[in-house]
Backbone as CSV, one residue per row, in Angstrom:
resi,resn,N_x,N_y,N_z,CA_x,CA_y,CA_z,C_x,C_y,C_z
1,ILE,24.904,5.506,-8.315,24.490,6.873,-8.069,24.680,7.646,-9.363
2,ALA,23.669,8.445,-9.685,23.730,9.217,-10.922,23.361,10.667,-10.640
3,ARG,23.944,11.544,-11.390,23.601,12.951,-11.304,22.583,13.233,-12.397
4,ILE,21.482,13.861,-12.020,20.427,14.156,-12.988,20.664,15.557,-13.532
5,ILE,20.996,15.632,-14.826,21.249,16.925,-15.455,20.241,17.224,-16.556
6,ASP,19.250,16.356,-16.720,18.220,16.554,-17.737,17.466,17.853,-17.443
7,THR,17.315,18.709,-18.453,16.639,19.993,-18.253,15.158,19.839,-17.958
8,ASP,14.560,18.684,-18.249,13.148,18.453,-17.949,12.922,17.911,-16.541
9,PHE,13.989,17.676,-15.792,13.845,17.255,-14.399,13.405,18.467,-13.594
10,VAL,12.237,18.387,-12.960,11.694,19.514,-12.198,12.401,19.567,-10.854
11,SER,13.178,20.613,-10.654,13.914,20.761,-9.408,13.621,22.099,-8.748
12,THR,12.572,22.770,-9.196,12.200,24.048,-8.603,11.109,23.827,-7.571
13,GLY,10.853,24.818,-6.787,9.846,24.709,-5.742,10.522,24.577,-4.393
14,THR,9.730,24.630,-3.361,10.293,24.558,-2.024,10.410,23.134,-1.531
15,TYR,9.729,22.199,-2.190,9.756,20.832,-1.688,9.712,19.839,-2.835
16,ILE,10.616,18.863,-2.786,10.621,17.750,-3.725,10.729,16.487,-2.886
17,SER,9.875,15.499,-3.164,9.843,14.276,-2.361,10.985,13.332,-2.730
18,ASN,10.948,12.166,-2.126,11.874,11.095,-2.491,11.467,10.510,-3.838
19,PHE,12.223,9.535,-4.322,11.853,8.771,-5.510,11.171,7.488,-5.069
20,ALA,10.171,7.062,-5.827,9.523,5.774,-5.594,9.447,5.059,-6.939
21,PRO,9.907,3.810,-7.008,9.901,3.084,-8.281,8.566,2.382,-8.522
22,LEU,8.181,2.317,-9.794,6.998,1.562,-10.194,7.120,1.210,-11.666
23,ASP,7.145,-0.074,-11.966,7.129,-0.580,-13.344,8.199,0.041,-14.235
24,GLY,9.395,0.248,-13.723,10.502,0.762,-14.522,10.602,2.280,-14.564
25,TYR,9.723,2.991,-13.872,9.772,4.446,-13.796,10.187,4.856,-12.391
26,ALA,10.804,6.016,-12.276,11.083,6.623,-10.978,10.139,7.812,-10.845
27,PHE,9.337,7.831,-9.793,8.357,8.896,-9.579,8.772,9.750,-8.391
28,TYR,8.450,11.038,-8.450,8.658,11.935,-7.324,7.608,13.041,-7.384
29,ALA,7.284,13.604,-6.234,6.259,14.645,-6.149,6.914,15.998,-5.915
30,THR,6.268,17.028,-6.429,6.701,18.399,-6.185,5.526,19.161,-5.588
31,ASP,5.845,20.192,-4.825,4.792,20.905,-4.114,3.913,21.772,-5.016
32,ASP,4.138,21.735,-6.313,3.247,22.450,-7.230,2.035,21.601,-7.623
33,GLY,1.867,20.428,-6.977,0.685,19.611,-7.219,0.836,18.592,-8.326
34,TYR,2.063,18.177,-8.616,2.305,17.206,-9.680,3.099,16.019,-9.163
35,ILE,2.902,14.875,-9.818,3.789,13.742,-9.662,4.527,13.611,-10.992
36,ASN,5.838,13.574,-10.908,6.701,13.542,-12.087,7.295,12.153,-12.246
37,ASN,7.610,11.784,-13.474,8.213,10.469,-13.697,9.371,10.546,-14.667
38,SER,10.300,9.614,-14.477,11.425,9.477,-15.392,10.944,8.780,-16.658
39,ASP,11.827,8.702,-17.632,11.552,7.866,-18.796,11.666,6.407,-18.353
40,LEU,11.171,5.507,-19.155,11.160,4.098,-18.802,12.580,3.556,-18.644
41,ASN,12.819,2.845,-17.554,14.076,2.157,-17.244,15.294,3.069,-17.145
42,THR,15.099,4.265,-16.627,16.204,5.174,-16.366,15.820,6.121,-15.230
43,VAL,16.805,6.590,-14.492,16.529,7.600,-13.469,17.140,8.947,-13.844
44,THR,17.811,9.006,-14.981,18.489,10.242,-15.361,17.864,10.949,-16.554
45,SER,16.869,10.356,-17.193,16.255,10.959,-18.369,14.775,11.245,-18.089
46,TYR,14.355,12.464,-18.418,12.990,12.918,-18.146,12.423,13.629,-19.360
47,ALA,11.123,13.484,-19.571,10.434,14.189,-20.658,9.598,15.307,-20.044
48,ALA,9.448,16.387,-20.777,8.686,17.531,-20.279,7.240,17.159,-19.974
49,LEU,6.667,16.202,-20.708,5.281,15.802,-20.486,5.144,14.680,-19.468
50,GLY,6.248,14.238,-18.867,6.219,13.136,-17.919,5.785,13.565,-16.535
51,ARG,4.591,14.107,-16.448,4.053,14.534,-15.162,2.539,14.450,-15.175
52,ARG,1.971,14.330,-14.013,0.526,14.171,-13.878,0.054,15.040,-12.715
53,ALA,-1.017,15.798,-12.926,-1.574,16.627,-11.856,-2.230,15.750,-10.801
54,VAL,-1.973,16.078,-9.562,-2.632,15.433,-8.429,-3.681,16.446,-7.996
55,GLN,-4.939,16.207,-8.366,-5.906,17.305,-8.318,-7.227,17.022,-7.626
56,GLN,-7.373,15.920,-6.927,-8.642,15.696,-6.235,-8.874,16.750,-5.155
57,TYR,-7.800,17.181,-4.476,-7.882,18.224,-3.464,-6.751,19.213,-3.702
58,PRO,-6.981,20.495,-3.435,-5.968,21.514,-3.743,-4.913,21.665,-2.648
59,ASP,-4.087,20.638,-2.458,-3.015,20.736,-1.476,-1.704,20.321,-2.127
60,PRO,-0.580,20.800,-1.603,0.707,20.443,-2.194,1.014,18.953,-2.021
61,SER,1.609,18.356,-3.021,2.051,16.959,-2.946,3.405,16.942,-2.256
62,VAL,3.552,16.083,-1.227,4.786,16.114,-0.452,5.468,14.756,-0.297
63,ALA,4.794,13.645,-0.644,5.415,12.329,-0.457,4.822,11.337,-1.446
64,VAL,5.633,10.334,-1.807,5.169,9.261,-2.683,5.606,7.917,-2.113
65,ALA,4.818,6.888,-2.412,5.155,5.522,-2.001,4.422,4.569,-2.941
66,THR,4.899,3.340,-3.022,4.213,2.338,-3.833,3.524,1.337,-2.920
67,GLN,2.372,0.877,-3.366,1.650,-0.152,-2.638,0.842,-0.957,-3.637
68,ALA,0.983,-2.283,-3.571,0.197,-3.208,-4.408,0.206,-2.806,-5.878
69,ASN,1.389,-2.539,-6.411,1.563,-2.185,-7.817,0.806,-0.919,-8.201
70,ALA,0.740,0.021,-7.271,0.130,1.330,-7.534,0.986,2.397,-6.864
71,MET,0.821,3.622,-7.304,1.553,4.750,-6.757,0.621,5.539,-5.849
72,VAL,1.080,5.801,-4.623,0.312,6.588,-3.673,0.998,7.945,-3.544
73,VAL,0.233,9.011,-3.755,0.765,10.364,-3.648,0.087,11.025,-2.452
74,PHE,0.904,11.439,-1.482,0.395,12.086,-0.287,0.539,13.596,-0.427
75,GLY,-0.518,14.299,-0.111,-0.468,15.745,0.020,-0.471,16.103,1.493
76,LEU,-0.521,17.384,1.784,-0.596,17.790,3.180,-1.937,17.423,3.805
77,ASN,-3.000,17.334,2.988,-4.331,17.048,3.521,-5.055,15.933,2.790
78,SER,-4.397,15.226,1.894,-5.087,14.183,1.136,-4.101,13.140,0.637
79,LYS,-4.645,12.015,0.208,-3.837,11.006,-0.476,-4.617,10.545,-1.689
80,GLU,-3.896,10.323,-2.779,-4.489,9.840,-4.014,-3.692,8.641,-4.500
81,VAL,-4.379,7.746,-5.176,-3.763,6.529,-5.693,-3.824,6.565,-7.216
82,PHE,-2.726,6.139,-7.848,-2.629,6.093,-9.303,-2.163,4.710,-9.728
83,GLN,-2.580,4.286,-10.898,-2.113,3.018,-11.447,-1.448,3.266,-12.792
84,ASN,-0.548,2.368,-13.153,0.128,2.458,-14.438,-0.815,1.916,-15.502
85,SER,-1.250,2.796,-16.383,-2.148,2.388,-17.467,-1.407,2.183,-18.774
86,GLY,-0.092,2.330,-18.743,0.710,2.079,-19.936,0.562,3.125,-21.018
87,LEU,0.201,4.337,-20.665,0.081,5.397,-21.662,1.446,5.650,-22.286
88,GLN,1.479,5.844,-23.585,2.747,5.968,-24.301,3.328,7.376,-24.275
89,THR,2.488,8.401,-24.117,2.988,9.770,-24.040,2.557,10.383,-22.721
90,GLY,3.384,11.270,-22.209,3.086,11.879,-20.923,3.315,10.887,-19.795
91,SER,2.601,11.075,-18.725,2.729,10.181,-17.581,1.978,8.884,-17.842
92,PRO,2.518,7.752,-17.407,1.809,6.484,-17.590,0.697,6.278,-16.567
93,LEU,0.557,7.216,-15.631,-0.384,7.043,-14.529,-1.785,7.561,-14.842
94,THR,-2.770,6.851,-14.308,-4.154,7.330,-14.304,-4.674,7.216,-12.878
95,PRO,-5.530,8.146,-12.460,-6.005,8.118,-11.075,-6.993,6.986,-10.814
96,VAL,-7.015,6.549,-9.576,-7.996,5.574,-9.093,-8.794,6.321,-8.016
97,PRO,-9.835,7.068,-8.423,-10.496,8.004,-7.502,-11.168,7.372,-6.289
98,GLN,-11.565,6.108,-6.369,-12.248,5.504,-5.226,-11.329,5.339,-4.017
99,PHE,-10.012,5.476,-4.197,-9.082,5.339,-3.081,-8.586,6.682,-2.553
100,THR,-9.125,7.777,-3.065,-8.767,9.094,-2.558,-9.326,9.241,-1.152
101,GLN,-8.539,9.837,-0.279,-8.947,9.988,1.109,-8.464,11.333,1.630
102,ARG,-9.253,11.970,2.481,-8.896,13.270,3.051,-8.000,13.097,4.274
103,ILE,-6.817,12.580,4.044,-5.807,12.474,5.089,-4.451,12.605,4.410
104,GLY,-3.617,13.449,4.945,-2.317,13.675,4.329,-1.189,13.353,5.285
105,VAL,0.013,13.750,4.902,1.194,13.512,5.729,1.873,14.840,6.037
106,LEU,2.717,14.815,7.062,3.465,16.025,7.407,4.478,16.351,6.318
107,ASP,5.268,15.345,5.936,6.256,15.467,4.874,6.816,14.085,4.585
108,GLN,7.761,13.990,3.671,8.318,12.696,3.277,9.025,11.998,4.434
109,ARG,9.595,12.764,5.347,10.320,12.168,6.480,9.420,11.372,7.405
110,SER,8.134,11.662,7.404,7.210,11.001,8.334,6.509,9.802,7.711
111,VAL,7.066,9.259,6.632,6.490,8.102,5.939,7.512,6.963,5.940
112,THR,7.068,5.758,6.253,7.917,4.577,6.169,7.089,3.410,5.676
113,GLN,7.743,2.403,5.154,7.040,1.264,4.577,7.605,-0.036,5.129
114,ILE,6.701,-0.945,5.504,7.069,-2.294,5.927,6.321,-3.244,5.006
115,GLU,7.077,-3.909,4.139,6.498,-4.763,3.104,5.452,-3.963,2.330
116,ASP,4.182,-4.339,2.356,3.186,-3.609,1.571,2.337,-2.662,2.417
117,ASP,2.709,-2.466,3.678,2.003,-1.516,4.544,2.795,-0.219,4.603
118,ILE,2.091,0.888,4.556,2.713,2.201,4.670,2.274,2.793,5.999
119,TYR,3.244,3.247,6.801,2.968,3.912,8.070,3.377,5.370,7.927
120,PHE,2.546,6.266,8.446,2.855,7.678,8.318,2.219,8.479,9.444
121,VAL,2.796,9.644,9.686,2.251,10.569,10.667,1.430,11.597,9.908
122,ALA,0.190,11.748,10.336,-0.707,12.639,9.611,-1.733,13.245,10.536
123,SER,-2.369,14.240,9.997,-3.532,14.818,10.632,-4.656,14.771,9.612
124,PRO,-5.737,14.060,9.912,-6.853,14.048,8.973,-7.501,15.427,8.921
125,SER,-8.444,15.615,8.017,-9.077,16.932,7.894,-9.739,17.351,9.199
126,GLU,-10.193,16.401,9.994,-10.629,16.682,11.350,-9.914,15.691,12.262
127,GLY,-9.300,16.175,13.327,-8.681,15.242,14.257,-7.269,15.594,14.625
128,ASP,-6.709,14.762,15.486,-5.381,14.985,16.034,-4.304,14.348,15.170
129,LEU,-3.092,14.824,15.377,-1.924,14.213,14.769,-1.801,12.791,15.286
130,GLY,-1.474,11.842,14.420,-1.343,10.463,14.846,-0.634,9.620,13.816
131,VAL,-0.346,8.371,14.185,0.273,7.419,13.275,-0.853,6.627,12.610
132,TYR,-0.752,6.495,11.291,-1.746,5.773,10.506,-1.064,4.661,9.728
133,ARG,-1.801,3.600,9.473,-1.320,2.515,8.626,-2.209,2.457,7.400
134,MET,-1.562,2.354,6.236,-2.313,2.198,5.004,-2.099,0.784,4.496
135,ARG,-3.177,0.045,4.459,-3.177,-1.320,3.949,-4.388,-1.423,3.033
136,GLY,-4.164,-1.882,1.811,-5.287,-1.961,0.874,-5.830,-0.592,0.524
137,PHE,-4.982,0.428,0.517,-5.297,1.807,0.137,-6.183,2.542,1.126
138,ALA,-6.502,1.950,2.263,-7.298,2.627,3.284,-6.401,2.955,4.471
139,ALA,-6.404,4.207,4.895,-5.610,4.646,6.030,-6.449,4.567,7.297
140,VAL,-5.902,3.900,8.313,-6.587,3.775,9.601,-5.616,4.170,10.713
141,PRO,-6.108,4.816,11.774,-5.218,5.191,12.877,-4.752,3.974,13.652
142,VAL,-3.482,3.972,14.064,-2.929,2.859,14.845,-2.267,3.335,16.139
143,SER,-2.157,4.625,16.346,-1.489,5.122,17.548,-2.496,5.356,18.676
144,THR,-1.979,5.369,19.880,-2.799,5.604,21.065,-2.909,7.107,21.331
145,PRO,-3.856,7.544,22.153,-3.948,8.973,22.493,-2.666,9.523,23.135
146,THR,-1.960,8.697,23.896,-0.703,9.134,24.505,0.341,9.414,23.433
147,VAL,0.465,8.523,22.451,1.407,8.739,21.347,0.994,9.976,20.549
148,ASN,-0.289,10.164,20.340,-0.771,11.344,19.601,-0.364,12.638,20.303
149,ARG,-0.448,12.671,21.630,-0.040,13.868,22.371,1.459,14.132,22.198
150,ILE,2.260,13.076,22.236,3.702,13.240,22.040,3.996,13.759,20.638
151,LEU,3.334,13.191,19.643,3.535,13.646,18.264,3.080,15.096,18.093
152,GLY,2.062,15.480,18.805,1.555,16.846,18.715,2.556,17.884,19.167
153,THR,3.520,17.499,20.015,4.540,18.448,20.457,5.460,18.850,19.313
154,ALA,5.569,18.014,18.303,6.444,18.325,17.163,5.727,19.149,16.106
155,ALA,4.439,19.328,16.256,3.672,20.041,15.231,4.088,21.503,15.120
156,VAL,4.659,22.061,16.179,5.078,23.457,16.162,6.594,23.509,16.246
157,GLY,7.240,23.744,15.119,8.683,23.943,15.096,9.535,22.695,15.196
158,GLY,8.967,21.521,15.092,9.741,20.290,15.178,9.618,19.462,13.920
159,ALA,10.137,18.255,13.997,10.065,17.333,12.868,9.864,15.926,13.406
160,ILE,9.265,15.083,12.583,9.060,13.685,12.935,9.699,12.837,11.846
161,TYR,10.566,11.919,12.264,11.257,11.037,11.342,10.743,9.620,11.528
162,ALA,10.360,8.982,10.438,9.853,7.613,10.477,10.892,6.663,9.898
163,SER,10.971,5.482,10.478,11.822,4.428,9.923,11.186,3.101,10.275
164,SER,11.618,2.050,9.607,11.060,0.725,9.880,12.169,-0.310,9.766
165,PHE,11.952,-1.415,10.457,12.936,-2.491,10.432,12.275,-3.779,10.893
166,LYS,12.968,-4.891,10.657,12.536,-6.200,11.135,13.603,-6.741,12.070
167,MET,13.128,-7.350,13.163,14.050,-7.942,14.107,13.336,-9.096,14.809
168,GLY,14.002,-10.233,14.854,13.427,-11.387,15.524,12.124,-11.866,14.904
169,GLY,11.962,-11.647,13.598,10.748,-12.082,12.921,9.576,-11.115,13.037
170,TYR,9.766,-9.987,13.720,8.708,-8.997,13.891,9.054,-7.718,13.137
171,SER,8.045,-7.033,12.656,8.222,-5.749,11.982,7.973,-4.617,12.953
172,TYR,8.788,-3.566,12.839,8.662,-2.407,13.719,8.653,-1.134,12.886
173,ALA,7.807,-0.201,13.295,7.838,1.154,12.745,8.230,2.062,13.891
174,ALA,9.252,2.893,13.672,9.749,3.781,14.711,9.562,5.226,14.268
175,PHE,9.197,6.080,15.215,8.966,7.487,14.923,9.748,8.311,15.946
176,CYS,10.623,9.166,15.452,11.474,9.991,16.293,10.997,11.441,16.211
177,VAL,10.729,12.028,17.363,10.274,13.414,17.425,11.481,14.290,17.728
178,SER,11.721,15.263,16.880,12.834,16.199,17.048,12.254,17.598,17.264
179,LEU,12.622,18.222,18.355,12.098,19.561,18.658,13.122,20.627,18.440
């Protein structure tokens, strides 16, 4: 465990996501529309230029995850995928626009990962709240209408917590609704 005291670590704003590792960097999203990264092979050192705008859609970035050696940045209404292009200054990430999709997440708490699949609670630009699975950078709904109705009760004043585990050789994604 390390305390980050670097003055270039962005800690302002109302929301900062978790950290997600990729190729020796630690990445995190801030609600000002950026994905920030640490210096190579450290979680305590940051450069002022170590950030990349998430700009396909004008929504706050709220969660990050890795999939298939790429970084996925979730906004409230969209998701964008970035790859490490090995840039020497600034952020090493470059966007992969063909994987951008108009579906976002509620917040970092509603995202979980099982191996290379990402499960999250989201509302697409049109449609109901539901559980989605992202495999191969495409998000598809996996919840039933009954589960969607239950999740919808948390949309006003509640929270949804996602977790995942393996038991008996099977993978499980669990979602807890807190009102």
